mmCIF file of C-alpha atoms in Angstrom:
data_model
loop_
_atom_site.group_PDB
_atom_site.id
_atom_site.type_symbol
_atom_site.label_atom_id
_atom_site.label_comp_id
_atom_site.label_asym_id
_atom_site.label_seq_id
_atom_site.Cartn_x
_atom_site.Cartn_y
_atom_site.Cartn_z
ATOM 1 C CA MET E 1 0.000 0.000 0.000
ATOM 2 C CA VAL E 2 1.464 3.363 -1.106
ATOM 3 C CA SER E 3 1.211 6.218 1.401
ATOM 4 C CA ALA E 4 0.374 9.772 0.245
ATOM 5 C CA LYS E 5 3.273 12.159 -0.001
ATOM 6 C CA PRO E 6 3.243 14.877 2.664
ATOM 7 C CA VAL E 7 2.396 18.333 1.402
ATOM 8 C CA SER E 8 5.440 20.596 1.520
ATOM 9 C CA ASN E 9 5.406 23.969 3.282
ATOM 10 C CA GLU E 10 5.937 25.735 -0.030
ATOM 11 C CA THR E 11 2.794 24.129 -1.459
ATOM 12 C CA LYS E 12 0.804 25.117 1.633
ATOM 13 C CA ILE E 13 2.001 28.701 1.334
ATOM 14 C CA LYS E 14 1.004 28.809 -2.346
ATOM 15 C CA ARG E 15 -2.463 27.436 -1.558
ATOM 16 C CA GLN E 16 -2.985 29.936 1.245
ATOM 17 C CA SER E 17 -1.843 32.754 -1.010
ATOM 18 C CA LEU E 18 -4.235 31.606 -3.750
ATOM 19 C CA LEU E 19 -7.121 31.392 -1.270
ATOM 20 C CA ARG E 20 -6.406 34.889 -0.017
ATOM 21 C CA LYS E 21 -6.345 36.254 -3.568
ATOM 22 C CA VAL E 22 -9.620 34.504 -4.475
ATOM 23 C CA PHE E 23 -11.272 35.699 -1.270
ATOM 24 C CA GLY E 24 -10.016 39.250 -1.829
ATOM 25 C CA GLN E 25 -11.235 39.328 -5.438
ATOM 26 C CA CYS E 26 -14.656 37.949 -4.451
ATOM 27 C CA TYR E 27 -14.967 40.495 -1.648
ATOM 28 C CA ILE E 28 -14.091 43.380 -3.971
ATOM 29 C CA TRP E 29 -16.543 42.273 -6.677
ATOM 30 C CA ILE E 30 -19.366 41.718 -4.187
ATOM 31 C CA PHE E 31 -18.720 45.170 -2.721
ATOM 32 C CA LEU E 32 -18.686 46.812 -6.173
ATOM 33 C CA ILE E 33 -21.867 45.004 -7.235
ATOM 34 C CA LEU E 34 -23.752 46.029 -4.087
ATOM 35 C CA MET E 35 -22.560 49.619 -4.464
ATOM 36 C CA TYR E 36 -22.951 50.234 -8.205
ATOM 37 C CA VAL E 37 -25.787 47.988 -9.410
ATOM 38 C CA PRO E 38 -28.487 50.176 -7.745
ATOM 39 C CA ILE E 39 -26.940 53.244 -9.370
ATOM 40 C CA LEU E 40 -26.879 51.566 -12.774
ATOM 41 C CA VAL E 41 -30.514 50.488 -12.355
ATOM 42 C CA LEU E 42 -31.445 54.076 -11.516
ATOM 43 C CA ILE E 43 -29.552 55.375 -14.559
ATOM 44 C CA ALA E 44 -31.239 52.815 -16.826
ATOM 45 C CA SER E 45 -34.649 53.787 -15.408
ATOM 46 C CA SER E 46 -34.021 57.400 -16.398
ATOM 47 C CA PHE E 47 -34.516 56.436 -20.051
ATOM 48 C CA THR E 48 -38.137 55.398 -19.538
ATOM 49 C CA ASP E 49 -40.936 57.516 -18.116
ATOM 50 C CA THR E 50 -42.651 54.855 -15.998
ATOM 51 C CA ASP E 51 -43.501 55.950 -12.460
ATOM 52 C CA VAL E 52 -42.113 52.835 -10.767
ATOM 53 C CA ILE E 53 -38.432 51.871 -10.943
ATOM 54 C CA GLY E 54 -38.133 48.374 -12.393
ATOM 55 C CA GLN E 55 -41.037 48.720 -14.810
ATOM 56 C CA TRP E 56 -39.783 49.330 -18.333
ATOM 57 C CA GLY E 57 -41.776 51.192 -20.950
ATOM 58 C CA ASP E 58 -40.577 52.657 -24.218
ATOM 59 C CA PHE E 59 -37.021 53.951 -24.474
ATOM 60 C CA ASN E 60 -37.251 57.751 -24.478
ATOM 61 C CA LEU E 61 -35.775 60.932 -23.062
ATOM 62 C CA ASN E 62 -39.027 62.354 -21.710
ATOM 63 C CA LEU E 63 -37.771 62.483 -18.127
ATOM 64 C CA TYR E 64 -34.791 64.583 -19.170
ATOM 65 C CA GLY E 65 -37.111 67.084 -20.810
ATOM 66 C CA ARG E 66 -39.319 67.187 -17.734
ATOM 67 C CA LEU E 67 -36.270 67.658 -15.517
ATOM 68 C CA PHE E 68 -35.316 70.943 -17.184
ATOM 69 C CA GLN E 69 -38.914 72.139 -16.840
ATOM 70 C CA ASP E 70 -39.226 71.276 -13.129
ATOM 71 C CA GLU E 71 -38.823 74.598 -11.305
ATOM 72 C CA GLU E 72 -38.848 73.015 -7.838
ATOM 73 C CA ILE E 73 -35.882 70.762 -8.599
ATOM 74 C CA GLY E 74 -34.094 73.632 -10.336
ATOM 75 C CA ILE E 75 -34.370 75.851 -7.254
ATOM 76 C CA ALA E 76 -33.242 73.029 -4.944
ATOM 77 C CA LEU E 77 -30.282 72.250 -7.226
ATOM 78 C CA ALA E 78 -29.241 75.917 -7.379
ATOM 79 C CA ASN E 79 -29.468 76.225 -3.588
ATOM 80 C CA THR E 80 -27.405 73.052 -3.159
ATOM 81 C CA ILE E 81 -24.658 74.131 -5.563
ATOM 82 C CA VAL E 82 -24.320 77.673 -4.185
ATOM 83 C CA LEU E 83 -24.310 76.416 -0.591
ATOM 84 C CA ALA E 84 -21.715 73.731 -1.392
ATOM 85 C CA LEU E 85 -19.379 76.138 -3.193
ATOM 86 C CA VAL E 86 -19.595 78.921 -0.586
ATOM 87 C CA SER E 87 -19.270 76.583 2.394
ATOM 88 C CA GLY E 88 -16.446 74.738 0.615
ATOM 89 C CA LEU E 89 -14.491 77.959 0.055
ATOM 90 C CA VAL E 90 -15.014 79.228 3.606
ATOM 91 C CA SER E 91 -14.219 75.824 5.132
ATOM 92 C CA THR E 92 -11.080 75.470 3.026
ATOM 93 C CA LEU E 93 -9.851 78.907 4.041
ATOM 94 C CA LEU E 94 -10.507 78.377 7.750
ATOM 95 C CA GLY E 95 -9.269 74.770 7.764
ATOM 96 C CA THR E 96 -6.054 75.634 5.908
ATOM 97 C CA LEU E 97 -5.248 78.623 8.112
ATOM 98 C CA GLY E 98 -6.041 76.555 11.192
ATOM 99 C CA ALA E 99 -3.789 73.722 10.063
ATOM 100 C CA ILE E 100 -0.892 76.083 9.302
ATOM 101 C CA GLY E 101 -1.308 77.973 12.563
ATOM 102 C CA THR E 102 -1.516 74.772 14.595
ATOM 103 C CA PHE E 103 1.483 73.237 12.812
ATOM 104 C CA TYR E 104 3.736 76.172 13.707
ATOM 105 C CA SER E 105 2.393 76.477 17.282
ATOM 106 C CA LYS E 106 3.904 75.146 20.477
ATOM 107 C CA LYS E 107 3.459 71.475 21.278
ATOM 108 C CA HIS E 108 0.853 71.767 24.054
ATOM 109 C CA TRP E 109 -1.291 74.172 22.028
ATOM 110 C CA ARG E 110 -0.929 71.963 18.944
ATOM 111 C CA THR E 111 -2.078 68.903 20.910
ATOM 112 C CA PHE E 112 -5.096 70.789 22.258
ATOM 113 C CA CYS E 113 -6.132 72.035 18.796
ATOM 114 C CA GLU E 114 -5.731 68.622 17.177
ATOM 115 C CA THR E 115 -7.817 66.959 19.892
ATOM 116 C CA THR E 116 -10.633 69.504 19.699
ATOM 117 C CA THR E 117 -10.618 69.341 15.898
ATOM 118 C CA GLN E 118 -11.091 65.579 15.883
ATOM 119 C CA ILE E 119 -14.159 65.714 18.153
ATOM 120 C CA PRO E 120 -16.598 66.925 15.428
ATOM 121 C CA VAL E 121 -15.303 64.208 13.094
ATOM 122 C CA VAL E 122 -16.198 61.341 15.423
ATOM 123 C CA ASN E 123 -19.202 63.081 16.983
ATOM 124 C CA ALA E 124 -22.726 62.207 15.834
ATOM 125 C CA GLU E 125 -24.052 64.685 13.274
ATOM 126 C CA ILE E 126 -27.365 64.966 15.104
ATOM 127 C CA VAL E 127 -25.490 66.330 18.143
ATOM 128 C CA ILE E 128 -23.913 69.063 16.008
ATOM 129 C CA ALA E 129 -27.285 69.906 14.456
ATOM 130 C CA LEU E 130 -29.115 70.104 17.781
ATOM 131 C CA SER E 131 -26.375 72.164 19.437
ATOM 132 C CA LEU E 132 -26.405 74.642 16.548
ATOM 133 C CA THR E 133 -30.196 74.880 16.746
ATOM 134 C CA VAL E 134 -30.028 75.670 20.466
ATOM 135 C CA LEU E 135 -27.328 78.270 19.812
ATOM 136 C CA PHE E 136 -29.308 80.016 17.048
ATOM 137 C CA VAL E 137 -32.535 79.992 19.083
ATOM 138 C CA PHE E 138 -30.699 81.457 22.070
ATOM 139 C CA ALA E 139 -29.062 84.126 19.900
ATOM 140 C CA GLY E 140 -32.390 85.016 18.292
ATOM 141 C CA ASN E 141 -34.213 85.299 21.606
ATOM 142 C CA TYR E 142 -31.596 87.125 23.700
ATOM 143 C CA LEU E 143 -29.278 88.895 21.260
ATOM 144 C CA PHE E 144 -31.725 89.861 18.491
ATOM 145 C CA GLN E 145 -34.799 90.525 20.661
ATOM 146 C CA GLY E 146 -36.851 87.484 19.726
ATOM 147 C CA THR E 147 -36.037 87.533 16.007
ATOM 148 C CA ASN E 148 -35.986 84.322 14.003
ATOM 149 C CA ILE E 149 -32.416 84.330 12.695
ATOM 150 C CA PHE E 150 -32.653 81.058 10.768
ATOM 151 C CA SER E 151 -31.651 81.844 7.176
ATOM 152 C CA PHE E 152 -29.017 81.038 4.589
ATOM 153 C CA TRP E 153 -26.344 82.327 6.969
ATOM 154 C CA THR E 154 -27.228 79.927 9.766
ATOM 155 C CA LEU E 155 -27.277 77.124 7.205
ATOM 156 C CA LEU E 156 -23.865 78.240 5.947
ATOM 157 C CA VAL E 157 -22.466 78.279 9.491
ATOM 158 C CA GLY E 158 -23.724 74.737 10.041
ATOM 159 C CA HIS E 159 -22.086 73.416 6.864
ATOM 160 C CA VAL E 160 -18.820 75.226 7.606
ATOM 161 C CA ILE E 161 -18.659 73.772 11.125
ATOM 162 C CA LEU E 162 -19.332 70.337 9.644
ATOM 163 C CA SER E 163 -16.604 70.640 6.984
ATOM 164 C CA VAL E 164 -13.732 72.548 8.623
ATOM 165 C CA PRO E 165 -12.344 69.563 10.623
ATOM 166 C CA PHE E 166 -12.134 67.445 7.455
ATOM 167 C CA VAL E 167 -10.251 70.199 5.613
ATOM 168 C CA TYR E 168 -7.868 70.451 8.580
ATOM 169 C CA LEU E 169 -7.239 66.700 8.483
ATOM 170 C CA SER E 170 -6.569 66.889 4.720
ATOM 171 C CA VAL E 171 -4.018 69.689 4.989
ATOM 172 C CA LYS E 172 -2.249 68.457 8.127
ATOM 173 C CA PRO E 173 -0.467 65.431 6.504
ATOM 174 C CA LYS E 174 0.925 67.648 3.732
ATOM 175 C CA LEU E 175 2.392 69.991 6.322
ATOM 176 C CA GLN E 176 3.992 67.044 8.108
ATOM 177 C CA GLN E 177 5.460 65.767 4.822
ATOM 178 C CA MET E 178 6.888 69.178 3.953
ATOM 179 C CA ASP E 179 10.536 69.931 4.643
ATOM 180 C CA PRO E 180 10.447 72.101 7.803
ATOM 181 C CA ALA E 181 13.565 73.959 6.657
ATOM 182 C CA LEU E 182 11.814 75.248 3.524
ATOM 183 C CA TYR E 183 9.918 78.017 5.312
ATOM 184 C CA GLU E 184 12.980 79.072 7.306
ATOM 185 C CA ALA E 185 15.095 79.091 4.143
ATOM 186 C CA ALA E 186 12.607 81.440 2.492
ATOM 187 C CA LEU E 187 12.897 83.794 5.479
ATOM 188 C CA ASP E 188 16.698 83.661 5.336
ATOM 189 C CA LEU E 189 16.597 84.565 1.641
ATOM 190 C CA GLY E 190 14.772 87.804 2.381
ATOM 191 C CA CYS E 191 11.086 86.859 2.230
ATOM 192 C CA THR E 192 8.652 88.258 4.732
ATOM 193 C CA GLN E 193 6.537 85.800 6.716
ATOM 194 C CA ARG E 194 3.618 86.400 4.351
ATOM 195 C CA GLN E 195 5.782 85.898 1.246
ATOM 196 C CA ALA E 196 7.357 82.741 2.701
ATOM 197 C CA LEU E 197 3.889 81.367 3.429
ATOM 198 C CA LEU E 198 2.620 82.095 -0.083
ATOM 199 C CA LYS E 199 5.724 81.051 -2.016
ATOM 200 C CA ALA E 200 7.164 78.224 0.082
ATOM 201 C CA THR E 201 4.431 76.665 2.198
ATOM 202 C CA LEU E 202 1.261 76.913 0.110
ATOM 203 C CA PRO E 203 2.671 75.266 -3.059
ATOM 204 C CA GLU E 204 3.786 72.283 -0.967
ATOM 205 C CA ILE E 205 0.380 71.761 0.680
ATOM 206 C CA LEU E 206 -1.742 72.630 -2.372
ATOM 207 C CA PRO E 207 -2.796 68.972 -3.014
ATOM 208 C CA GLY E 208 -4.096 68.746 0.554
ATOM 209 C CA ILE E 209 -5.980 72.023 0.154
ATOM 210 C CA ALA E 210 -7.572 70.782 -3.066
ATOM 211 C CA SER E 211 -8.559 67.486 -1.434
ATOM 212 C CA GLY E 212 -10.040 69.345 1.530
ATOM 213 C CA PHE E 213 -12.020 71.637 -0.767
ATOM 214 C CA LEU E 214 -13.500 68.717 -2.715
ATOM 215 C CA LEU E 215 -14.273 66.884 0.532
ATOM 216 C CA ALA E 216 -16.014 69.963 1.955
ATOM 217 C CA ILE E 217 -18.154 70.257 -1.183
ATOM 218 C CA THR E 218 -19.046 66.563 -0.988
ATOM 219 C CA LEU E 219 -20.050 66.838 2.670
ATOM 220 C CA SER E 220 -22.238 69.839 1.901
ATOM 221 C CA LEU E 221 -23.919 68.144 -1.051
ATOM 222 C CA ASP E 222 -24.679 64.995 0.958
ATOM 223 C CA ASP E 223 -25.754 66.617 4.209
ATOM 224 C CA PHE E 224 -29.346 66.386 5.390
ATOM 225 C CA ILE E 225 -29.419 66.519 9.205
ATOM 226 C CA VAL E 226 -27.556 69.817 9.702
ATOM 227 C CA THR E 227 -29.442 71.315 6.752
ATOM 228 C CA ALA E 228 -32.832 70.303 8.137
ATOM 229 C CA PHE E 229 -32.076 71.833 11.561
ATOM 230 C CA THR E 230 -30.350 75.091 10.553
ATOM 231 C CA ARG E 231 -32.064 76.232 7.355
ATOM 232 C CA GLY E 232 -34.381 79.174 6.985
ATOM 233 C CA ALA E 233 -35.691 81.435 4.239
ATOM 234 C CA GLY E 234 -33.360 82.817 1.607
ATOM 235 C CA LEU E 235 -31.298 82.162 -1.507
ATOM 236 C CA PHE E 236 -33.305 81.087 -4.563
ATOM 237 C CA SER E 237 -36.242 79.994 -2.405
ATOM 238 C CA GLY E 238 -37.048 83.605 -1.596
ATOM 239 C CA GLU E 239 -39.266 83.948 1.465
ATOM 240 C CA LYS E 240 -39.819 80.197 1.634
ATOM 241 C CA THR E 241 -37.622 77.805 3.600
ATOM 242 C CA ILE E 242 -34.499 76.849 1.683
ATOM 243 C CA GLU E 243 -34.784 73.494 -0.036
ATOM 244 C CA THR E 244 -31.710 71.516 -1.037
ATOM 245 C CA LEU E 245 -31.744 68.272 -2.983
ATOM 246 C CA SER E 246 -31.519 66.195 0.203
ATOM 247 C CA THR E 247 -34.398 67.956 1.940
ATOM 248 C CA LEU E 248 -36.474 67.969 -1.247
ATOM 249 C CA VAL E 249 -36.094 64.210 -1.733
ATOM 250 C CA GLN E 250 -36.998 63.619 1.913
ATOM 251 C CA ALA E 251 -40.100 65.787 1.583
ATOM 252 C CA LYS E 252 -41.144 63.956 -1.588
ATOM 253 C CA ILE E 253 -40.653 60.526 0.012
ATOM 254 C CA LYS E 254 -43.007 61.545 2.833
ATOM 255 C CA LYS E 255 -45.812 62.090 0.322
ATOM 256 C CA GLY E 256 -45.111 59.130 -1.946
ATOM 257 C CA PRO E 257 -42.463 57.578 -4.223
ATOM 258 C CA ILE E 258 -39.443 59.500 -5.473
ATOM 259 C CA PRO E 259 -40.420 61.692 -8.444
ATOM 260 C CA PRO E 260 -39.336 60.186 -11.785
ATOM 261 C CA THR E 261 -37.513 63.411 -12.673
ATOM 262 C CA MET E 262 -35.006 62.652 -9.924
ATOM 263 C CA ARG E 263 -33.637 59.772 -11.999
ATOM 264 C CA PRO E 264 -32.083 61.865 -14.786
ATOM 265 C CA LEU E 265 -30.805 64.326 -12.162
ATOM 266 C CA THR E 266 -29.069 61.434 -10.398
ATOM 267 C CA THR E 267 -27.590 60.357 -13.732
ATOM 268 C CA PHE E 268 -26.147 63.827 -14.362
ATOM 269 C CA ILE E 269 -24.652 63.992 -10.852
ATOM 270 C CA PHE E 270 -23.083 60.529 -11.169
ATOM 271 C CA LEU E 271 -21.574 61.301 -14.577
ATOM 272 C CA PHE E 272 -20.268 64.649 -13.333
ATOM 273 C CA VAL E 273 -18.581 63.069 -10.313
ATOM 274 C CA LEU E 274 -17.207 60.262 -12.497
ATOM 275 C CA ALA E 275 -15.721 62.818 -14.900
ATOM 276 C CA ILE E 276 -14.025 64.647 -12.007
ATOM 277 C CA VAL E 277 -12.573 61.428 -10.592
ATOM 278 C CA LEU E 278 -11.266 60.346 -13.998
ATOM 279 C CA GLY E 279 -9.853 63.809 -14.679
ATOM 280 C CA VAL E 280 -8.017 63.937 -11.342
ATOM 281 C CA THR E 281 -6.679 60.402 -11.841
ATOM 282 C CA ILE E 282 -5.416 61.158 -15.352
ATOM 283 C CA TYR E 283 -3.835 64.418 -14.164
ATOM 284 C CA ARG E 284 -2.018 62.665 -11.316
ATOM 285 C CA ASN E 285 -0.770 59.918 -13.629
ATOM 286 C CA VAL E 286 0.524 62.491 -16.117
ATOM 287 C CA GLN E 287 2.265 64.451 -13.365
ATOM 288 C CA SER E 288 3.784 61.247 -11.956
ATOM 289 C CA ARG E 289 5.135 60.272 -15.371
ATOM 290 C CA LYS E 290 6.610 63.746 -15.868
ATOM 291 C CA ALA E 291 8.288 63.571 -12.460
ATOM 292 C CA LYS E 292 9.767 60.140 -13.246
ATOM 293 C CA HIS E 293 10.957 61.410 -16.620
ATOM 294 C CA ARG E 294 12.688 64.395 -14.998
ATOM 295 C CA ARG E 295 14.356 62.170 -12.407
ATOM 296 C CA GLY E 296 15.517 59.810 -15.179
ATOM 297 C CA ARG E 297 17.467 62.509 -16.923
#
C-alpha cells in the first residue's frame, strides 16, 4: 500500500496565497456590485418615463425634458450648488489657516487644537445639528430681541462647522510631509513671513488644500441633518424655507415615491462626479510620469 506524499510547506504557502487572492477578489466584486448595481438600475430607469423603478416602458428621453422644466428641482439644485461652493471655500480657508497655525504652534497648544478638531469628526451629526439649533434659538431670543435668525447664513455656518475639521485633516499630513527647513530658508533669503507662506508653504500643501475643498463640497452636497435643523428662508427659495436636494427628496418621500424626474438628475450627478474622478486620476498619472521622466534625466 502506497502512502500519500506529505504536502510541503511551499505548497501550503502557495495554496494559502491563492485562497487569499480569491477571497479578496470575491470580496471586492461583491462590494462593487452592491454599491454600483443600484446606481446603474437608476440610470437605466431614467430612459423610460414609468412611475415605478423596475417597470420598463418605451425607451425615451421624456424624463430629461421634464427635468429641465421642473422649477422646484431647479431651485433646490441651485441652492445646493451655491451652498456647497460657498461653504467649501469658507471651510477650506478656515481649515487651511487653522492647520498652518496649529502646525507652527507650540506642542501643548498643537495637541489641544488637534484633539478639539477631531471631536466633530467622530461626533454624531445629530449632536452638532441640535447644538447649533439651540445656539441660534438662544441668539435670536436674547441677542436679536426674539427675532428668528434662521436663514441662509445659519445654514452656511452649520455646513462650515461640519466641513472645517475634514479640511484640517486633509491639509495636516501635507504639512507634516513638507521639509520644515523650507519656510525658514525662504525667510533667510529675504522673504517676509507672508511671502514665505505664499511662495514656500502653500505650493507644498496645495494637493491637501484641493482634497479638503472637494471633501467639503461633498459633505455639503450629501448633508441632510444639519441642513434640516439650521435652514431658513433665503437664496433662490425667496421667502420660503431653503430646499436643497436632500431635503427635497426627503419631503417627496413623505408624500409618496421619489419623483421620476429625480432619476435623470441622479444620472447627471453621477456622470459629473465620475468625470471629475477620472480627470483627477489622469492628471495625477501624467504628473507622476513627468516627475519620473525628470528624475531619469
